Short mmCIF file of C-alpha atoms in Angstrom, two decimals:
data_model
loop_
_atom_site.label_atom_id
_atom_site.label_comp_id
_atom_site.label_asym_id
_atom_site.label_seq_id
_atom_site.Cartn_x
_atom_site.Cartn_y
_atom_site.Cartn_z
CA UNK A 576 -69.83 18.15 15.11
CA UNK A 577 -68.62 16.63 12.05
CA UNK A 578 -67.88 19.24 8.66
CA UNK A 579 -69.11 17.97 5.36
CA UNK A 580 -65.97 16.74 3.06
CA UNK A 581 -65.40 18.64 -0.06
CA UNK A 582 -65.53 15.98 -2.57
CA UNK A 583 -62.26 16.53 -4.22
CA UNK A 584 -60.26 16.21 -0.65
CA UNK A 585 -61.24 12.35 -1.14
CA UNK A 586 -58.79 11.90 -4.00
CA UNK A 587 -56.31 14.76 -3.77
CA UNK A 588 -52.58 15.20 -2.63
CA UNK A 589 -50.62 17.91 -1.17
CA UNK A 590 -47.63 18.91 -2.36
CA UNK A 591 -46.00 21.21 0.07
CA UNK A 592 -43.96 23.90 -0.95
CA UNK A 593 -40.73 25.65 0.84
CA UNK A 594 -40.80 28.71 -1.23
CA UNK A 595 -37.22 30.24 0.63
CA UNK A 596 -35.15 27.19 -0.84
CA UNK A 597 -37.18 26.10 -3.89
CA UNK A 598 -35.36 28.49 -6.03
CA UNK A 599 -32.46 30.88 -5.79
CA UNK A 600 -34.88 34.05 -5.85
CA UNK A 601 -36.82 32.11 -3.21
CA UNK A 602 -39.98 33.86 -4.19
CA UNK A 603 -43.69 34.18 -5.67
CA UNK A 604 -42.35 34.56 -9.18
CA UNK A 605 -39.73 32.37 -9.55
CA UNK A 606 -42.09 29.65 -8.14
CA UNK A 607 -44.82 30.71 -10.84
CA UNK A 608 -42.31 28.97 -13.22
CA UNK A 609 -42.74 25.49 -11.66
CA UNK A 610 -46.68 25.43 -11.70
CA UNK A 611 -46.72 23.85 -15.60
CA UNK A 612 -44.45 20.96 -14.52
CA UNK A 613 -46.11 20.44 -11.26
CA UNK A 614 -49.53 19.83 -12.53
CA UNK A 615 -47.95 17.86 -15.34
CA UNK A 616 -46.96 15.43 -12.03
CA UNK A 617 -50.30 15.19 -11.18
CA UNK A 618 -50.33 18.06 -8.24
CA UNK A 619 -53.72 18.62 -7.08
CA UNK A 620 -52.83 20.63 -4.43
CA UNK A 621 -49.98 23.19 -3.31
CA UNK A 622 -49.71 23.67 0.90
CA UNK A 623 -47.38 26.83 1.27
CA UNK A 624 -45.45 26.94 4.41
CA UNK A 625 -46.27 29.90 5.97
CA UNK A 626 -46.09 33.52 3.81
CA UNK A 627 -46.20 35.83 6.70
CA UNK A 628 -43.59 38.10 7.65
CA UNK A 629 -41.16 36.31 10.66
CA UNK A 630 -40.15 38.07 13.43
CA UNK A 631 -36.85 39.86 14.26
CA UNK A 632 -36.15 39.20 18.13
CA UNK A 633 -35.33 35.61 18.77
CA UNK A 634 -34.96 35.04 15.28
CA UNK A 635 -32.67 31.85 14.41
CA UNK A 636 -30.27 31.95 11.89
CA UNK A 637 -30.07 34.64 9.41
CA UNK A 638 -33.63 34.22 7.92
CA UNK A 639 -35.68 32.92 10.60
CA UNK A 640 -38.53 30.32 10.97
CA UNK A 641 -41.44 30.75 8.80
CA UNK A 642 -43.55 29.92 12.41
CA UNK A 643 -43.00 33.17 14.05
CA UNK A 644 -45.26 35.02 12.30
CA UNK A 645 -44.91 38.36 13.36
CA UNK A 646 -48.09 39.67 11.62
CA UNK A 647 -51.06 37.92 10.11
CA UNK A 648 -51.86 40.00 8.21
CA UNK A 649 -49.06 40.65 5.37
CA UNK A 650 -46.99 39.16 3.36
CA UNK A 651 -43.12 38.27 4.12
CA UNK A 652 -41.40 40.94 1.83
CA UNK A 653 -38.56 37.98 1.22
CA UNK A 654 -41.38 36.03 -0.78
CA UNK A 655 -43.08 39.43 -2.87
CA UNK A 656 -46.32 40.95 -2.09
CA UNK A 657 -49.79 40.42 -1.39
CA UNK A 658 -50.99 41.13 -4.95
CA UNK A 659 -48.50 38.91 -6.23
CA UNK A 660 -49.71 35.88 -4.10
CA UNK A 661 -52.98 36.89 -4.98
CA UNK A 662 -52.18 36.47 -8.80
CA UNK A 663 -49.79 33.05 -8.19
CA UNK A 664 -53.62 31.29 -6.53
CA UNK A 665 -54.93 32.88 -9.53
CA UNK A 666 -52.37 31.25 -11.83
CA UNK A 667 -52.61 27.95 -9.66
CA UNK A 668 -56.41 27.91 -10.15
CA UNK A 669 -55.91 28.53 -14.18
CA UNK A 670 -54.35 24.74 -13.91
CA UNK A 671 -56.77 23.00 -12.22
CA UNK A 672 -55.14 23.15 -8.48
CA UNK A 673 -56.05 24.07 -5.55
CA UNK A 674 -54.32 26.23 -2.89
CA UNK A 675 -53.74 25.69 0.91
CA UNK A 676 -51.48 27.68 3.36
CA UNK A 677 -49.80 27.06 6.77
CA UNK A 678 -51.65 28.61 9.75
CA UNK A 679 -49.66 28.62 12.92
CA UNK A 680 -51.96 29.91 15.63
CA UNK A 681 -50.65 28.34 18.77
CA UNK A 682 -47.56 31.09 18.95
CA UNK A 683 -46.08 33.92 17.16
CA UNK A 684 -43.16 35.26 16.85
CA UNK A 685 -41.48 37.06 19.78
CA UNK A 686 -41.88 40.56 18.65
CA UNK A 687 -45.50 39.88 16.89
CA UNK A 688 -47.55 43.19 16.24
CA UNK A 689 -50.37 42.08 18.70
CA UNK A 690 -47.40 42.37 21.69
CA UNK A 691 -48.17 45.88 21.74
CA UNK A 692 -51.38 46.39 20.57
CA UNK A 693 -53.32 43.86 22.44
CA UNK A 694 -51.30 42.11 25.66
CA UNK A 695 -53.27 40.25 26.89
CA UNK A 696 -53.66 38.02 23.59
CA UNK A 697 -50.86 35.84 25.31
CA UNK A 698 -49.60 33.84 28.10
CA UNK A 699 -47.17 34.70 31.11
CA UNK A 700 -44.62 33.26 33.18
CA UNK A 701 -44.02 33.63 36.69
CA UNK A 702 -42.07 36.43 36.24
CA UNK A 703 -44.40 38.00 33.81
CA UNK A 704 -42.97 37.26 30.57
CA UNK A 705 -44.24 36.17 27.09
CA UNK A 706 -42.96 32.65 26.66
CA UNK A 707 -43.56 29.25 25.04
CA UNK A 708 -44.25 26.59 27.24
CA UNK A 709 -42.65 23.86 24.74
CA UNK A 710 -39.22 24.96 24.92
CA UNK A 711 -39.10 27.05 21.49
CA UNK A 712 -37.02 30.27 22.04
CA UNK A 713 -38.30 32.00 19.24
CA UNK A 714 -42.12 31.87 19.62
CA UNK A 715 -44.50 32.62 22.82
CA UNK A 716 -48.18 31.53 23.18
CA UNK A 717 -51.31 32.78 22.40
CA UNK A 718 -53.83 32.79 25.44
CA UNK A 719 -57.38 30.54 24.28
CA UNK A 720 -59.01 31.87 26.51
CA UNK A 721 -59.24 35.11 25.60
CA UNK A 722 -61.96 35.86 23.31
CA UNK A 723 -61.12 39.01 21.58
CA UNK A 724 -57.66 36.96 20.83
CA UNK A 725 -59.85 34.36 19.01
CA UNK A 726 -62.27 36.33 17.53
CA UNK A 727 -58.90 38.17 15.70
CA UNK A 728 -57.90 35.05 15.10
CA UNK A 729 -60.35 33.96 12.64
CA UNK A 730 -60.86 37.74 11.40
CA UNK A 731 -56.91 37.04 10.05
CA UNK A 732 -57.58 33.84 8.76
CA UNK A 733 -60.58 34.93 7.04
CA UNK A 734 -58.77 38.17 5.46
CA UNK A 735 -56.71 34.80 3.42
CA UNK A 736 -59.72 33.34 2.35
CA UNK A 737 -61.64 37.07 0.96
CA UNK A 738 -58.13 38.73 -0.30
CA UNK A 739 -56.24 35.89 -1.79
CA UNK A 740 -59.16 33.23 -3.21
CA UNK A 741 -57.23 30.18 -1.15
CA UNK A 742 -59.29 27.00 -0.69
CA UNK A 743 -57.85 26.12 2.79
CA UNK A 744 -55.70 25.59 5.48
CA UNK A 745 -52.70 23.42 6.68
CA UNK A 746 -52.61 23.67 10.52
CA UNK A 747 -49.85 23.61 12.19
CA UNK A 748 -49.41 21.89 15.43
CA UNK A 749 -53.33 21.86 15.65
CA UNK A 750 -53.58 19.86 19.16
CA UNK A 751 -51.67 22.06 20.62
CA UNK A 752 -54.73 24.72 20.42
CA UNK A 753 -58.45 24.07 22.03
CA UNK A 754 -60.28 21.93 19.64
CA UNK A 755 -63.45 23.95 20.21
CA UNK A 756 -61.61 27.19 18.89
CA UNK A 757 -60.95 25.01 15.36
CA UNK A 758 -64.88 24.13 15.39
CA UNK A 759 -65.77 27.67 15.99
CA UNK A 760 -63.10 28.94 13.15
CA UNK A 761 -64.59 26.46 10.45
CA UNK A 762 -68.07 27.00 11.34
CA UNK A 763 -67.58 30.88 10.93
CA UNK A 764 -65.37 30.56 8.14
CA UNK A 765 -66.92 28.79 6.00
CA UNK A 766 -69.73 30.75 5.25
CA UNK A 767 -67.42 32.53 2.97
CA UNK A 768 -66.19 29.55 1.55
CA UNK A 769 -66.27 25.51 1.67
CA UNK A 770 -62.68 25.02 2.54
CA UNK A 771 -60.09 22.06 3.04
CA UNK A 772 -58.51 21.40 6.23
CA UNK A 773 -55.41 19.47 7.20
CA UNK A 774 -54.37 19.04 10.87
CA UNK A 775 -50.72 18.62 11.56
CA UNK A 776 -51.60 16.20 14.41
CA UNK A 777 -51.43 12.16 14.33
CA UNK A 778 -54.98 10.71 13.96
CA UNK A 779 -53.28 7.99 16.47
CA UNK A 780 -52.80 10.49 19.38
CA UNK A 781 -55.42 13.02 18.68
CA UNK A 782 -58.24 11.31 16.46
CA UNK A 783 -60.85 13.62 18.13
CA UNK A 784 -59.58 16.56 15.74
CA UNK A 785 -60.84 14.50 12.99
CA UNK A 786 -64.39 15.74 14.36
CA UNK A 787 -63.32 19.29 12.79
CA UNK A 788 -60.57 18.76 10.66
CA UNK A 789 -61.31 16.68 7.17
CA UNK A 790 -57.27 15.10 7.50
CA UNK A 791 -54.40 14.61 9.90
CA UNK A 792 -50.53 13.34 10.08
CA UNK A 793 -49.92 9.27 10.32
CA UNK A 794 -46.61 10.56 12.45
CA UNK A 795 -46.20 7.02 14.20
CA UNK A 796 -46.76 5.19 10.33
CA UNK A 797 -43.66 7.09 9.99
CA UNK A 798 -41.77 6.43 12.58
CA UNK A 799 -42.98 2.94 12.74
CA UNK A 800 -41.60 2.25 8.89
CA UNK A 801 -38.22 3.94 10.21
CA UNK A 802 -37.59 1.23 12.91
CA UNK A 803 -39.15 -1.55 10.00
CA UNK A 804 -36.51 0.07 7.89
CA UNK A 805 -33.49 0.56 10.42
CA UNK A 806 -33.88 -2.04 12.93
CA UNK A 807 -35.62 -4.97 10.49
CA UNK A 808 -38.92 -5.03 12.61
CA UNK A 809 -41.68 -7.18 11.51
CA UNK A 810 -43.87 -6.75 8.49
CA UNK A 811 -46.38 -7.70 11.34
CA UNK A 812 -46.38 -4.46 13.04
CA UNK A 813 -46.76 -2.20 10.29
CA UNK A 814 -50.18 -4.44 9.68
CA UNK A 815 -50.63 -3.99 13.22
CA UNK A 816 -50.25 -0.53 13.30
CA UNK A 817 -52.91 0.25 10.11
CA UNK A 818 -55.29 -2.04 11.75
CA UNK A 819 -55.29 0.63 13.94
CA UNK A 820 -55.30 3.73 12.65
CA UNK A 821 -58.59 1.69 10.21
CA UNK A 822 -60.46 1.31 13.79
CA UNK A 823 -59.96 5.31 14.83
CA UNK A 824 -62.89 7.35 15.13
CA UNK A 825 -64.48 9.51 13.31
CA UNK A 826 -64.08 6.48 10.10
CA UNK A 827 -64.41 9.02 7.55
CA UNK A 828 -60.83 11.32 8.93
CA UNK A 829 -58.67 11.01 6.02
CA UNK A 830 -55.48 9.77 6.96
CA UNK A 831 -52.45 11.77 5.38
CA UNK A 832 -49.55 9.36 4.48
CA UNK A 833 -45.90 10.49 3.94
CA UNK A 834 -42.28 10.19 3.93
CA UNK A 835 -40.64 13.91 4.32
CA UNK A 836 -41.52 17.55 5.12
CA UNK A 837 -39.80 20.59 6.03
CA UNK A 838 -39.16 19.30 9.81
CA UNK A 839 -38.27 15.45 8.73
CA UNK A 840 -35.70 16.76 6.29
CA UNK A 841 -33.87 19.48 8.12
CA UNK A 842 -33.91 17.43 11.74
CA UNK A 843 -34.06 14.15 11.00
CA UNK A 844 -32.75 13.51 7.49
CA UNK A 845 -33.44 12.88 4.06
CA UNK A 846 -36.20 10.05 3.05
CA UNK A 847 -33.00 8.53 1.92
CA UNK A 848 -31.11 9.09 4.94
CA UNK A 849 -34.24 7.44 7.12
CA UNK A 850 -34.89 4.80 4.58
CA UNK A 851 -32.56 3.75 2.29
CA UNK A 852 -33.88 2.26 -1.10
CA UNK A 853 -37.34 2.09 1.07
CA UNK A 854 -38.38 5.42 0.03
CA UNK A 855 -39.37 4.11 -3.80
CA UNK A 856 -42.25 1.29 -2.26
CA UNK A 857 -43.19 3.94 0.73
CA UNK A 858 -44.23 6.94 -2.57
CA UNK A 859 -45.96 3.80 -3.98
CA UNK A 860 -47.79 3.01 -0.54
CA UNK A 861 -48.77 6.78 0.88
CA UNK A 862 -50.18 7.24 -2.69
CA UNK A 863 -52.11 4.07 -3.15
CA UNK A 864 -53.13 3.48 0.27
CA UNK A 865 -56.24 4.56 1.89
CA UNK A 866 -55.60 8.68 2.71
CA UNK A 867 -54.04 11.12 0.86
CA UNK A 868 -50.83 11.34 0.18
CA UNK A 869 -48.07 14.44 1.15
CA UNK A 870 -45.47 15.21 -0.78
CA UNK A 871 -42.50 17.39 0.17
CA UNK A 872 -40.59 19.88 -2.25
CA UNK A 873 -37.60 18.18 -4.04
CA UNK A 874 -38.76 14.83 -3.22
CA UNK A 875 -39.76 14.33 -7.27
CA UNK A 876 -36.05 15.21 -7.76
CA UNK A 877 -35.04 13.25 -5.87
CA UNK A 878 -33.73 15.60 -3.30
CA UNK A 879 -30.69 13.79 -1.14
CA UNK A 880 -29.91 16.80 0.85
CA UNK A 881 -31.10 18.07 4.09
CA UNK A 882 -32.46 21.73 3.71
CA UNK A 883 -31.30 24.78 6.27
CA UNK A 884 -34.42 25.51 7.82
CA UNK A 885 -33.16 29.17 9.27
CA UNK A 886 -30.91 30.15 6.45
CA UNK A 887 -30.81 29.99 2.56
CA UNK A 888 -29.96 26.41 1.39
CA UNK A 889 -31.99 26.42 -2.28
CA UNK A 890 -32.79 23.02 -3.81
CA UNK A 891 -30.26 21.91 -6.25
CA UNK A 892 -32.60 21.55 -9.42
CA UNK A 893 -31.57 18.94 -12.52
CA UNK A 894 -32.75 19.91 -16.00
CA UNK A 895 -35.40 16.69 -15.34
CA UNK A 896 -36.75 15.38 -12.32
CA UNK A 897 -35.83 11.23 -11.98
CA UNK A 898 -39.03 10.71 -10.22
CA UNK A 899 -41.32 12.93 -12.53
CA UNK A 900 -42.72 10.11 -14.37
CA UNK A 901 -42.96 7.99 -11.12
CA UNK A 902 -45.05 10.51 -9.37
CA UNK A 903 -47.31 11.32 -12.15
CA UNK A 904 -48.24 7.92 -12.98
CA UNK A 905 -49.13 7.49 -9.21
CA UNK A 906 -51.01 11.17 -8.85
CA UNK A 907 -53.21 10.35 -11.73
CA UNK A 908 -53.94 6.88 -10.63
CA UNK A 909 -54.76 8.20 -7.31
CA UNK A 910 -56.65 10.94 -8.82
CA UNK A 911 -58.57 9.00 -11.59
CA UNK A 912 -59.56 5.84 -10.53
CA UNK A 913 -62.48 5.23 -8.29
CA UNK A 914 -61.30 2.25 -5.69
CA UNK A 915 -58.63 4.86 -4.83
CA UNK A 916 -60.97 7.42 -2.74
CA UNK A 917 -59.97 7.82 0.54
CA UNK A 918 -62.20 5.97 3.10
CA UNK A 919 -64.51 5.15 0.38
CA UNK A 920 -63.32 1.74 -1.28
CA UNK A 921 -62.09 -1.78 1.22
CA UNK A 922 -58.45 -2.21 1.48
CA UNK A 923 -57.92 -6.17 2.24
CA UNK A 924 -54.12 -7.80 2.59
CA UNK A 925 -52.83 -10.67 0.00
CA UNK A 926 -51.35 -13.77 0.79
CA UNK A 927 -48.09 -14.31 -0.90
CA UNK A 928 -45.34 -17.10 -0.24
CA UNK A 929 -42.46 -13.82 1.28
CA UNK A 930 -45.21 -12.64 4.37
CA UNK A 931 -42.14 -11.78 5.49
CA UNK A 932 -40.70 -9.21 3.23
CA UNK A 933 -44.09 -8.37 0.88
CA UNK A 934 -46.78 -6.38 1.70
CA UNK A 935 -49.79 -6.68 -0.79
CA UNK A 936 -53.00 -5.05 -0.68
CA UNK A 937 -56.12 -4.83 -2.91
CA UNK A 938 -58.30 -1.59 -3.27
CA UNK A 939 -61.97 -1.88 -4.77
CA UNK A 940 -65.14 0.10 -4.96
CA UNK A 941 -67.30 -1.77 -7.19
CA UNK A 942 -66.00 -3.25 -9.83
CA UNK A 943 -63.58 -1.08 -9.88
CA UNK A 944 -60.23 -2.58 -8.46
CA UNK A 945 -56.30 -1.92 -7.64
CA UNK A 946 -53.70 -4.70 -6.51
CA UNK A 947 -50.50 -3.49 -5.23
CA UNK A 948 -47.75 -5.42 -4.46
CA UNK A 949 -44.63 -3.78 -2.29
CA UNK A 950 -41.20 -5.68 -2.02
CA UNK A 951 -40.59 -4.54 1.24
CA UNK A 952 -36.68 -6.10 1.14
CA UNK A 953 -33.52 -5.50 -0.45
CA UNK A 954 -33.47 -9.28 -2.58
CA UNK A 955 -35.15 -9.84 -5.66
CA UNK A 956 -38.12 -11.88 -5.18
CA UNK A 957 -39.77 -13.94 -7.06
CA UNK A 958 -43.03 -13.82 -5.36
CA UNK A 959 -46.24 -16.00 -5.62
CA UNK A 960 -49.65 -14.65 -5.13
CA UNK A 961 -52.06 -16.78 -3.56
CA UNK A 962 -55.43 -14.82 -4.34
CA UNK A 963 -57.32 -15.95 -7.45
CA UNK A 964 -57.16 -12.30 -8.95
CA UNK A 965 -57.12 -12.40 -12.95
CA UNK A 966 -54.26 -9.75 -13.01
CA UNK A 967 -54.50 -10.33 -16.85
CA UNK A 968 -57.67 -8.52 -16.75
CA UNK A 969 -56.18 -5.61 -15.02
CA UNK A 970 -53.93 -3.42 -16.78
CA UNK A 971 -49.63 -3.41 -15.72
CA UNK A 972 -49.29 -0.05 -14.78
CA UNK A 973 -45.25 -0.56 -14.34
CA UNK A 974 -44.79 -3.46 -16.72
CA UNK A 975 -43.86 -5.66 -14.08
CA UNK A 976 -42.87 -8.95 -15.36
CA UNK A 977 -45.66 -12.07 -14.55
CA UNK A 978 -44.10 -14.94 -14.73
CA UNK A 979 -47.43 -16.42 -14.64
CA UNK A 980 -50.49 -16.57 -15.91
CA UNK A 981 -52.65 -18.66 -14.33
CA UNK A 982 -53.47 -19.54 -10.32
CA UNK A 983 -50.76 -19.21 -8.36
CA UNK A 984 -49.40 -16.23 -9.88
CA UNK A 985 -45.80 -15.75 -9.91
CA UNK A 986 -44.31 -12.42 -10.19
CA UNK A 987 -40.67 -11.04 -10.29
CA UNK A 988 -39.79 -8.01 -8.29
CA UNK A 989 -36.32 -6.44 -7.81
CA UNK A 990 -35.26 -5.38 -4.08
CA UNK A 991 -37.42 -2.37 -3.01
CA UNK A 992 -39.51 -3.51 -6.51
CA UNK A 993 -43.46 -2.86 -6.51
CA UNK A 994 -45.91 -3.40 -9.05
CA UNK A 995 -49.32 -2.22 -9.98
CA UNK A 996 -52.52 -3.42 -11.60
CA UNK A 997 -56.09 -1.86 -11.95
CA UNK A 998 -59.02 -2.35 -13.65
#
């Protein structure tokens, strides 16, 4: 069964939000301040990691993870209250953006409420214990095939939708829990309301959850770009690799690009860390490319640290963000311009004279039109294009200097340089 699209999931991003270290009060209020400059950016949508209260036993650190809910059903008294995340969707909503939450319903927390209420909501051991059976000390597993457990399921998640006004969810570790339960959840919910849905999955591994779910992870994009960036692996198999991911079925799953999140940065490292001066063309790609784009608190910043994930570590703001005006030329190109809908404009490759080291691509719908062009290298290039495009008939988003103006075209990009043109 496939779930009708929401037309404004086609040319939105997420900007995910780690309200414990996005300011020293590490709350509702304090992050109220931040909407204005946000939508300024171009922020379309705000993903909360999750606002419910975490569980004492097993906790990590001194603050726990936000996935081990230990209730559903209220708010995380470190963050503020349920009327005051009521009023911040409210607020949101006032600027034009929507609002989407984390729902982790794979596990709880080790000391959730349902442990003694209902039992039987989760799985054994052998020896008769709650327990997670991926290895993660602080959470155990909810039993699927228990109906009541489901049915309480979707009663919590629709309490979200009726109290609060939110306009979807951000699923986390979706494949890990029966597709048919997420196909029985949407179908139910959304007689309340026509929501959004992102799976945290990778449409490579699980594209069948893009039967329910209107947008996953591109997790191996990510990784793949790592090793291009690290270990100097072809331009070739990052071509591959999309060729790919086009071919995946259902065609119309909206692939969700990105560079960082809350378990890239704390684990694995900064987008700096991962890839160098990379990280600039990569914003340019997961926002111009065919998806949606994710975007990671701090990254506008930019952010060079790695975040505590089970203590307080706030984000280190500057009185202006260096990649502000970056970000919200991209958003509003994204947002704005027609041959930039996800899955519904072609996306074709140009030919330039570095195949090696550039990676070029054309969006159009129409006559509507984007050329992007990525220096994928640390040399300044000067690069020409053989495609007889009129770029003088497209506007320079990024001034980039054209050397050129007739057939070949001959353009001049810095290392890690990109430039932009639409009409």
């Amino acid at each position: 069964m496939l779930f009708e699209k929401l037309p404004w999931a086609l040319r939105t991003n997420v900007y995910e939000v780690n309200l414990r270290q996005y300011t020293e009060a590490g709350n509702f209020a304090a992050f109220r301040e931040h909407i204005p400059r946000l939508r300024d950016m171009g922020v379309h949508t705000l993903w909360f990691m999750p606002i419910t209260p975490i569980s004492v036993l097993g906790r990590k650190g001194t603050m726990g993870s936000y996935y081990a809910c230990s209730d559903y059903l209220t708010v995380n008294e470190e963050f503020g209250t349920l009327s005051e995340f009521r009023e911040l969707v409210g607020y949101a909503h006032e600027h034009g953006m929507k609002v989407i939450i984390d729902w982790v319903a794979n596990h709880t927390g080790a000391d959730h409420l349902w442990t003694g209420t209902n039992p039987d909501f989760f799985i054994r051991n052998d020896q008769g214990l709650f327990y997670d059976k991926h290895g993660w000390d602080d959470v155990i597993d909810l039993d699927y095939s228990n109906a009541q457990m489901r049915t309480e399921m979707i009663r919590a998640m629709e309490f979200w939708i009726r109290e609060t006004d939110i306009d979807g969810f951000r699923c986390d570790m979706a494949m890990l829990v029966p597709l048919d339960f997420w196909q029985e959840a949407r179908t139910y919910l959304e007689q309340t309301k026509k929501l959004f849905w992102l799976a945290e999955c990778d449409q490579w591994n699980d594209p069948e959850y893009l039967t329910v779910f209107d947008a996953a992870y591109t997790w191996k994009w990510m990784h793949t770009v790592h090793d291009y960036a690290q270990y100097h692996k072809p331009i070739a198999e990052l071509k591959e690799l999309l060729h790919g991911y086009n071919m995946l079925q259902p065609a119309d799953g909206i692939k969700a690009w990105f560079t960082s999140n809350h378990d890239e940065n704390s684990w694995n490292g900064t987008e700096y860390e991962k890839f160098g001066g990379m990280a600039i063309p990569l914003a340019v790609f997961s926002c111009l490319w065919n998806g949606i784009p994710l975007l990671y608190s701090g990254q506008e910043l930019p952010n060079q640290k790695r975040l505590a994930f089970f203590d307080k570590d706030p984000i280190v703001w500057q009185s202006e963000c260096e990649l502000h005006g970056l970000y919200k030329t991209l958003l509003q190109l994204k947002f704005e311009h027609p041959a930039l809908d996800a899955n519904r404009s072609s996306t074709l490759y140009l030919h330039t004279d570095h195949a090696d080291k550039m990676f070029c691509f054309r969006r159009m719908s129409g006559h509507a039109e984007v050329v992007v062009m990525l220096n994928f290298s640390k040399w300044p290039l000067q690069v020409q294009l053989f495609e007889d495009i009129d770029l003088s008939r497209f506007q320079n988003i990024f001034n980039v200097a054209a050397l050129s103006t007739s057939y070949p075209y001959t353009i001049e990009l810095p290392g890690w340089g990109f430039g932009v043109w639409a009409r």
